[in-house]
Amino acid sequence: MLTTIAKPFGWLLMWLYDLFGSYGWALIVFALIVRLILLPFQMKSKKSSMRMSRLQPKLKELEKRHGANQRKYQEEMSKLYKEEHINPMSGCLWSLIPFPFLLALYQAIRYPITVMMGVAEEHLAEGGAILTLLDKLGFESSTSTAYLQLNQSQFISEHWDDFSALGIDKLINIDYSFLGMNLGDQPQWNFMFKVDWSSVGEWLPALGLFMVPVVSALLSFFQTKISQKTNPTAMAGGAGGEQAAKQMKMMTYTMPLVSLYICFIMPAALGLYWIAGSVFSIVQEIVLNKHYTKIMDREDADRAEADRLREAEMERRRQETERLKAENATTINTNTSKKKLQAQQKAETQAVRAAAAREEKAARRERLGIKTEEAKPDSQVGARRYARGRAYVPDRFTNPDEAAEKTEKAAAESENAPAVEETEERVENAEEVETAESSETVETAEAAAPDADSDTSDEKQEAE
């Protein structure tokens, strides 16, 4: 399945090899093409990451306000992301896209004869023409069969005159040499103990292969540092930010070590692709960072100017409204929605009903001989009429000359006076009595009505 998916990548790599005549340059250009294909996705990831970094002050403010309530904090944070059109997971999702390309390229490098060249597999099977000639010329497979076809391709290149005579369609002589190195070989970490240091032609290529994983690891480290510098940790402060900082610090050293290990156990061709990809990624990171920094600075400036203008307009309207109120020249806003007009009409109707209810209540109190609500003693607090004492005088300190007289008057007025609760109870009882009397009157009238009708009927009969 993976080999089938990798065939288009193998054909592209083969086309680039034919175009440049160099396996190394074909890999470098292949890495550039992959980077260009992924550029739109990487731009989205970069833009999202930079927006996340610019939200740090707001996220920290949310944590200060709702840190104790994690549910509320998560809700407010999600709301902020939605307002800013940010998907916090987009940066992680887009960063995973290059891995399928890496796997496809690995298959193309691992199977150059069937995937890159497109030679039928039957030629490499038992009894096939290529396998028969390989055995005849003394090809010895390595102990590891992971890169058997890669070793066969190198052997075919060394004995091309013999294999070209087979006339097999699509079989091509691939030269794996690049800058004095054989990109089909694996780097050896202990090459210094195996080479003849007196022969430059032996130790220099081995040293070059050894430097491929080292350079790849250094570039990976450099790329991670640049990414962290241009994209601060997209987390709020506190424990979450500290944990994220620790993870990023661990990745700074883990990823280069992973790159170093992989490039040592795989052919140098994959290491060269990794190096080229890292260089292009670093350049892309720097260019996109400058590009989006200018755009976001302009957006922030426009947003700040729009906020300033909106606040200035609101202040202007407020001052104009205050001026009109002072001149008693306010006008009704005709540009009001139907819903607002209905709400205003409802509020006015309720206000009229409340005023009528207050007038009716005041009339009942006057009819029952109860003082109105305005006749409240100075000592009343809420429903407690004598909360400050029955002889309370508010200006006893500012007006001490009349304090004694007023105190005696207040005490005399409050003597045997009922509390507010008692007054309200009197009103309720009086209203019940009044309602009962009205009901009895109506019932008496209704009962008398049939008798009157009966008398009228008797008189009519006598007259007849």
XYZ file of C-alpha atoms in Angstrom:
464
model
C 0.000 0.000 0.000
C 2.715 2.470 1.030
C 4.819 1.490 -1.975
C 1.896 2.274 -4.300
C 1.407 5.699 -2.698
C 5.164 6.358 -2.944
C 5.374 5.702 -6.721
C 4.390 9.270 -7.777
C 7.115 10.612 -5.485
C 9.569 8.120 -6.966
C 8.687 9.190 -10.514
C 9.179 12.868 -9.528
C 12.568 12.074 -7.995
C 13.534 10.128 -11.127
C 12.469 13.026 -13.362
C 14.552 15.450 -11.288
C 17.532 13.099 -11.550
C 17.205 13.049 -15.323
C 16.872 16.850 -15.334
C 19.894 17.662 -13.140
C 21.988 14.547 -13.691
C 22.770 14.437 -9.938
C 21.105 12.322 -7.261
C 22.040 14.868 -4.570
C 20.596 17.866 -6.411
C 17.485 15.861 -7.248
C 16.934 15.311 -3.510
C 17.506 19.001 -2.712
C 15.081 20.200 -5.392
C 12.607 17.511 -4.290
C 12.754 18.972 -0.770
C 12.140 22.448 -2.216
C 9.111 21.245 -4.214
C 7.657 19.573 -1.116
C 8.184 22.790 0.827
C 6.399 24.809 -1.874
C 3.478 22.344 -1.893
C 3.160 22.670 1.862
C 3.634 26.452 1.859
C -0.119 27.357 1.965
C -0.645 25.029 4.933
C 2.504 26.282 6.661
C 1.337 29.863 6.140
C -1.939 29.057 7.915
C -0.046 27.391 10.732
C 2.358 30.315 11.069
C -0.445 32.872 11.027
C -2.395 30.978 13.671
C 0.681 30.585 15.883
C 1.525 34.283 15.682
C -2.053 35.262 16.498
C -1.938 32.921 19.488
C 1.268 34.570 20.702
C -0.362 38.002 20.442
C -3.267 36.813 22.581
C -0.991 36.126 25.560
C -1.862 39.348 27.454
C -5.601 38.685 27.065
C -5.221 35.018 28.057
C -3.241 35.986 31.157
C -5.914 38.533 32.050
C -8.594 35.835 31.712
C -6.597 33.532 33.961
C -6.304 36.241 36.609
C -10.043 36.834 36.534
C -11.279 33.238 36.231
C -8.277 31.138 37.284
C -10.142 29.746 40.288
C -13.089 28.701 38.094
C -11.581 26.505 35.374
C -14.918 25.965 33.648
C -15.549 29.692 33.319
C -11.932 30.210 32.229
C -12.261 27.605 29.457
C -15.548 29.145 28.286
C -14.068 32.644 28.125
C -10.940 31.354 26.395
C -13.022 29.513 23.758
C -15.083 32.661 23.249
C -11.904 34.693 22.742
C -10.569 32.183 20.200
C -13.870 32.345 18.319
C -13.852 36.145 18.250
C -10.271 36.183 16.950
C -10.984 33.362 14.433
C -8.245 31.143 15.865
C -8.102 27.366 16.064
C -5.546 26.481 18.770
C -5.019 23.024 17.242
C -4.388 24.250 13.700
C -0.670 24.779 14.302
C -0.243 21.179 15.451
C -2.357 19.740 12.612
C -0.501 21.534 9.808
C 2.889 20.602 11.282
C 2.067 16.891 10.827
C 1.564 17.149 7.055
C 5.287 16.793 6.058
C 5.545 13.308 7.590
C 3.627 11.484 4.796
C 6.005 13.088 2.285
C 8.965 11.898 4.330
C 7.613 8.338 4.426
C 6.932 8.369 0.683
C 10.455 9.609 -0.048
C 11.879 6.967 2.265
C 10.120 4.285 0.222
C 11.465 5.787 -3.017
C 15.023 5.808 -1.631
C 14.660 2.320 -0.205
C 13.263 0.798 -3.418
C 14.954 2.708 -6.268
C 14.513 -0.038 -8.867
C 10.769 -0.686 -8.530
C 9.560 2.656 -7.113
C 11.885 5.234 -8.729
C 12.638 3.511 -12.013
C 9.363 1.612 -12.225
C 10.974 -1.711 -13.212
C 8.634 -4.707 -12.968
C 9.146 -6.716 -9.779
C 9.313 -9.992 -11.736
C 12.866 -9.107 -12.828
C 13.982 -9.130 -9.187
C 12.081 -12.300 -8.284
C 13.570 -15.806 -8.273
C 14.628 -16.610 -11.833
C 14.313 -12.992 -12.952
C 16.839 -11.524 -15.342
C 18.240 -8.912 -12.948
C 18.481 -11.250 -9.948
C 20.122 -13.973 -12.099
C 22.788 -11.556 -13.356
C 23.372 -10.201 -9.850
C 24.118 -13.727 -8.607
C 26.286 -14.433 -11.644
C 28.430 -11.311 -11.062
C 28.902 -12.201 -7.394
C 26.562 -9.699 -5.675
C 26.518 -10.319 -1.933
C 23.510 -9.017 -0.005
C 24.184 -7.354 3.294
C 23.123 -8.893 6.573
C 20.227 -6.419 6.703
C 17.654 -6.750 3.923
C 16.066 -3.345 4.687
C 18.119 -1.680 1.946
C 18.683 -4.703 -0.289
C 17.271 -3.029 -3.405
C 19.356 0.105 -2.763
C 22.516 -2.038 -2.590
C 21.449 -3.849 -5.768
C 21.008 -0.511 -7.538
C 24.519 0.582 -6.544
C 25.938 -2.740 -7.765
C 24.081 -2.314 -11.072
C 25.631 1.152 -11.433
C 29.109 -0.306 -10.900
C 28.483 -3.041 -13.559
C 26.288 -1.020 -15.871
C 27.771 -2.409 -19.085
C 26.637 -5.913 -18.145
C 23.130 -4.898 -17.025
C 22.480 -2.538 -19.931
C 22.921 -5.511 -22.246
C 19.790 -7.091 -20.703
C 17.684 -4.488 -22.449
C 15.205 -4.247 -19.556
C 12.779 -1.386 -19.973
C 13.142 1.520 -17.474
C 16.322 0.133 -15.878
C 18.565 3.199 -15.402
C 22.122 3.747 -14.208
C 21.826 5.921 -11.068
C 25.011 7.578 -9.819
C 24.668 8.024 -6.036
C 27.831 10.105 -5.632
C 27.455 13.677 -4.380
C 30.258 15.910 -3.096
C 32.515 12.885 -2.908
C 30.024 10.866 -0.834
C 27.953 7.840 -1.741
C 24.403 8.803 -0.752
C 23.339 5.173 -0.889
C 25.608 4.297 2.061
C 24.784 4.684 5.749
C 26.905 7.010 7.899
C 29.127 5.226 10.439
C 29.467 6.807 13.867
C 32.703 4.852 14.468
C 34.216 5.437 11.032
C 37.428 6.776 12.602
C 38.293 3.256 13.740
C 37.648 1.677 10.348
C 39.259 3.954 7.742
C 42.852 4.238 6.589
C 43.789 7.760 7.596
C 46.702 7.706 5.209
C 44.267 7.555 2.258
C 42.343 10.789 1.713
C 40.057 9.084 -0.759
C 38.938 6.708 2.011
C 38.567 8.827 5.130
C 37.233 12.024 3.511
C 34.013 10.429 2.106
C 33.536 8.602 5.423
C 33.914 11.898 7.281
C 31.400 13.517 4.916
C 28.847 10.796 5.607
C 29.442 11.192 9.345
C 28.779 14.948 9.100
C 25.389 14.421 7.423
C 23.611 13.370 10.694
C 25.562 15.942 12.700
C 24.624 18.828 10.398
C 21.034 17.572 10.318
C 20.851 17.591 14.135
C 22.393 21.083 14.389
C 19.975 22.499 11.825
C 17.062 20.835 13.623
C 18.162 22.484 16.867
C 18.573 25.857 15.152
C 15.157 25.526 13.487
C 13.468 24.748 16.828
C 15.102 27.740 18.514
C 13.991 30.099 15.739
C 10.453 28.710 15.890
C 10.314 29.272 19.652
C 11.665 32.788 19.294
C 9.166 33.808 16.621
C 6.252 31.852 18.160
C 6.157 32.191 21.978
C 4.385 29.425 23.850
C 0.672 29.703 23.070
C -0.399 29.217 26.627
C -1.568 31.458 29.430
C 0.611 32.037 32.423
C 0.533 29.991 35.584
C 0.960 26.242 35.887
C -0.169 25.618 32.293
C 2.419 28.005 30.891
C 5.202 26.495 32.992
C 4.292 22.993 31.836
C 4.232 24.096 28.192
C 7.595 25.816 28.612
C 9.089 22.597 29.978
C 7.710 20.596 27.049
C 9.112 23.065 24.527
C 12.487 22.980 26.233
C 12.467 19.193 26.101
C 11.564 19.246 22.393
C 14.442 21.642 21.734
C 16.891 18.896 22.634
C 14.812 15.823 21.800
C 14.138 16.580 18.116
C 17.822 17.075 17.194
C 18.676 13.786 18.915
C 15.914 12.020 16.982
C 17.234 13.514 13.749
C 20.771 12.406 14.627
C 19.655 8.832 15.339
C 17.477 8.474 12.212
C 20.190 9.821 9.907
C 22.691 7.326 11.297
C 20.471 4.281 10.713
C 19.246 5.305 7.234
C 20.989 6.016 3.926
C 22.718 9.397 3.632
C 20.224 10.342 0.900
C 17.475 10.727 3.494
C 19.822 12.767 5.704
C 20.566 15.107 2.793
C 16.816 15.560 2.219
C 16.397 16.302 5.944
C 19.182 18.918 5.807
C 17.694 20.607 2.737
C 14.225 20.596 4.310
C 15.580 22.191 7.506
C 17.355 24.948 5.568
C 14.209 25.758 3.570
C 12.124 25.678 6.768
C 14.450 28.150 8.501
C 14.299 30.538 5.537
C 10.508 30.131 5.384
C 10.167 30.789 9.122
C 12.152 34.024 8.923
C 10.353 35.314 5.803
C 6.844 34.448 7.040
C 7.573 35.933 10.444
C 8.535 39.285 8.898
C 5.576 39.148 6.504
C 2.911 38.420 9.118
C 4.472 40.746 11.683
C 3.895 43.664 9.326
C 0.345 42.541 8.569
C -0.604 42.002 12.232
C 1.005 45.271 13.337
C -1.107 47.042 10.728
C -4.233 45.157 11.839
C -3.579 46.036 15.493
C -3.051 49.687 14.571
C -6.280 49.741 12.538
C -8.177 48.040 15.371
C -6.807 50.521 17.923
C -7.723 53.457 15.667
C -11.233 52.064 15.132
C -11.677 51.675 18.911
C -10.443 55.212 19.470
C -12.822 56.626 16.876
C -15.733 54.624 18.306
C -15.025 55.845 21.836
C -14.672 59.426 20.561
C -18.020 59.152 18.750
C -19.699 57.719 21.861
C -18.284 60.553 23.970
C -19.464 63.111 21.399
C -22.989 61.651 21.464
C -22.999 61.592 25.250
C -22.002 65.239 25.450
C -24.587 66.161 22.815
C -27.291 64.320 24.766
C -26.289 66.108 27.984
C -26.429 69.453 26.180
C -29.906 68.735 24.773
C -31.128 67.600 28.180
C -29.819 70.803 29.726
C -31.641 72.823 27.053
C -34.732 70.586 27.351
C -34.481 70.028 23.612
C -34.243 66.278 23.403
C -36.068 64.689 20.465
C -37.522 61.260 19.926
C -35.351 59.018 17.824
C -37.512 58.068 14.849
C -34.983 55.465 13.747
C -36.070 52.944 16.390
C -36.905 49.364 15.720
C -40.411 48.006 16.195
C -39.227 45.806 19.034
C -37.770 48.773 20.920
C -40.922 50.827 20.377
C -43.060 48.002 21.762
C -40.784 47.737 24.800
C -41.024 51.491 25.395
C -44.824 51.405 25.056
C -45.026 48.500 27.488
C -42.852 50.344 30.007
C -45.018 53.461 29.714
C -48.214 51.396 30.204
C -46.759 49.747 33.305
C -45.731 53.138 34.667
C -49.297 54.471 34.183
C -50.787 51.416 35.923
C -48.325 51.727 38.802
C -49.220 55.409 39.232
C -52.956 54.570 39.227
C -52.375 51.822 41.807
C -50.474 54.260 44.050
C -53.279 56.825 43.769
C -55.896 54.198 44.584
C -53.869 53.006 47.562
C -53.457 56.575 48.813
C -57.220 57.159 48.442
C -58.000 54.015 50.442
C -55.615 55.065 53.171
C -57.177 58.515 53.330
C -60.680 56.984 53.411
C -59.643 54.674 56.258
C -58.015 57.513 58.178
C -54.463 56.237 57.804
C -51.618 58.661 57.201
C -49.999 58.531 53.794
C -46.559 57.024 53.193
C -45.039 60.483 52.991
C -45.748 60.966 56.697
C -42.785 58.884 57.792
C -40.867 59.624 60.963
C -37.167 60.516 60.645
C -36.325 57.406 62.623
C -37.730 54.992 60.005
C -35.377 52.611 58.150
C -37.121 50.579 55.461
C -40.188 48.946 57.035
C -38.903 49.533 60.569
C -40.541 52.788 61.607
C -38.598 53.399 64.840
C -35.299 51.753 63.974
C -33.390 54.838 65.195
C -35.555 55.338 68.274
C -38.916 57.005 68.857
C -37.343 60.300 69.945
C -34.796 60.460 67.079
C -33.902 63.947 65.802
C -31.530 64.055 62.788
C -30.125 67.566 63.397
C -29.602 67.275 67.126
C -25.864 67.945 66.735
C -26.023 70.647 64.084
C -28.948 72.425 65.778
C -28.558 71.739 69.528
C -30.682 74.732 70.589
C -33.889 73.204 69.227
C -32.862 69.577 69.790
C -34.562 69.241 73.165
C -37.905 70.629 71.921
C -37.842 68.463 68.812
C -36.978 65.379 70.836
C -39.985 65.864 73.104
C -42.237 66.464 70.099
C -40.989 63.312 68.337
C -41.516 61.265 71.474
C -45.069 62.625 71.884
C -45.961 61.896 68.253
C -44.651 58.358 68.482
C -46.490 57.608 71.676
C -48.813 54.678 71.029
C -48.219 55.076 67.280
C -48.352 51.799 65.328
C -45.381 50.341 63.463
C -45.386 50.062 59.656
C -46.262 46.381 59.794
C -49.265 47.147 62.009
C -50.386 49.898 59.644
C -50.157 47.621 56.628
C -52.109 44.970 58.532
C -54.817 47.539 59.300
C -55.016 48.469 55.624
C -55.308 44.842 54.579
C -57.995 44.128 57.177
C -59.903 47.260 56.192
C -59.712 46.288 52.521
C -61.047 42.818 53.353
C -63.941 44.319 55.311
C -64.637 46.759 52.493
C -64.574 43.981 49.933
C -66.883 41.803 52.075
C -69.369 44.661 52.538
C -69.378 45.321 48.793
C -70.040 41.644 48.127
C -72.967 41.574 50.637
C -74.447 44.658 48.998
C -74.300 43.062 45.561
C -75.824 39.808 46.833
C -78.674 41.709 48.581
C -79.420 43.598 45.391
C -79.431 40.395 43.369
C -81.764 38.713 45.918
C -84.191 41.646 45.878
C -84.331 41.708 42.110
C -86.507 38.532 41.720
C -89.065 39.847 44.286
C -89.418 43.061 42.346
C -89.978 41.148 39.151
C -92.599 38.985 40.896
C -94.538 42.033 42.180
C -94.533 43.521 38.712
C -95.963 40.310 37.244
C -98.796 40.192 39.839
C -99.781 43.785 39.053
C -99.905 42.992 35.318
C -102.203 39.988 35.943
C -104.618 42.087 38.074
C -104.760 44.730 35.390
C -105.640 42.134 32.788
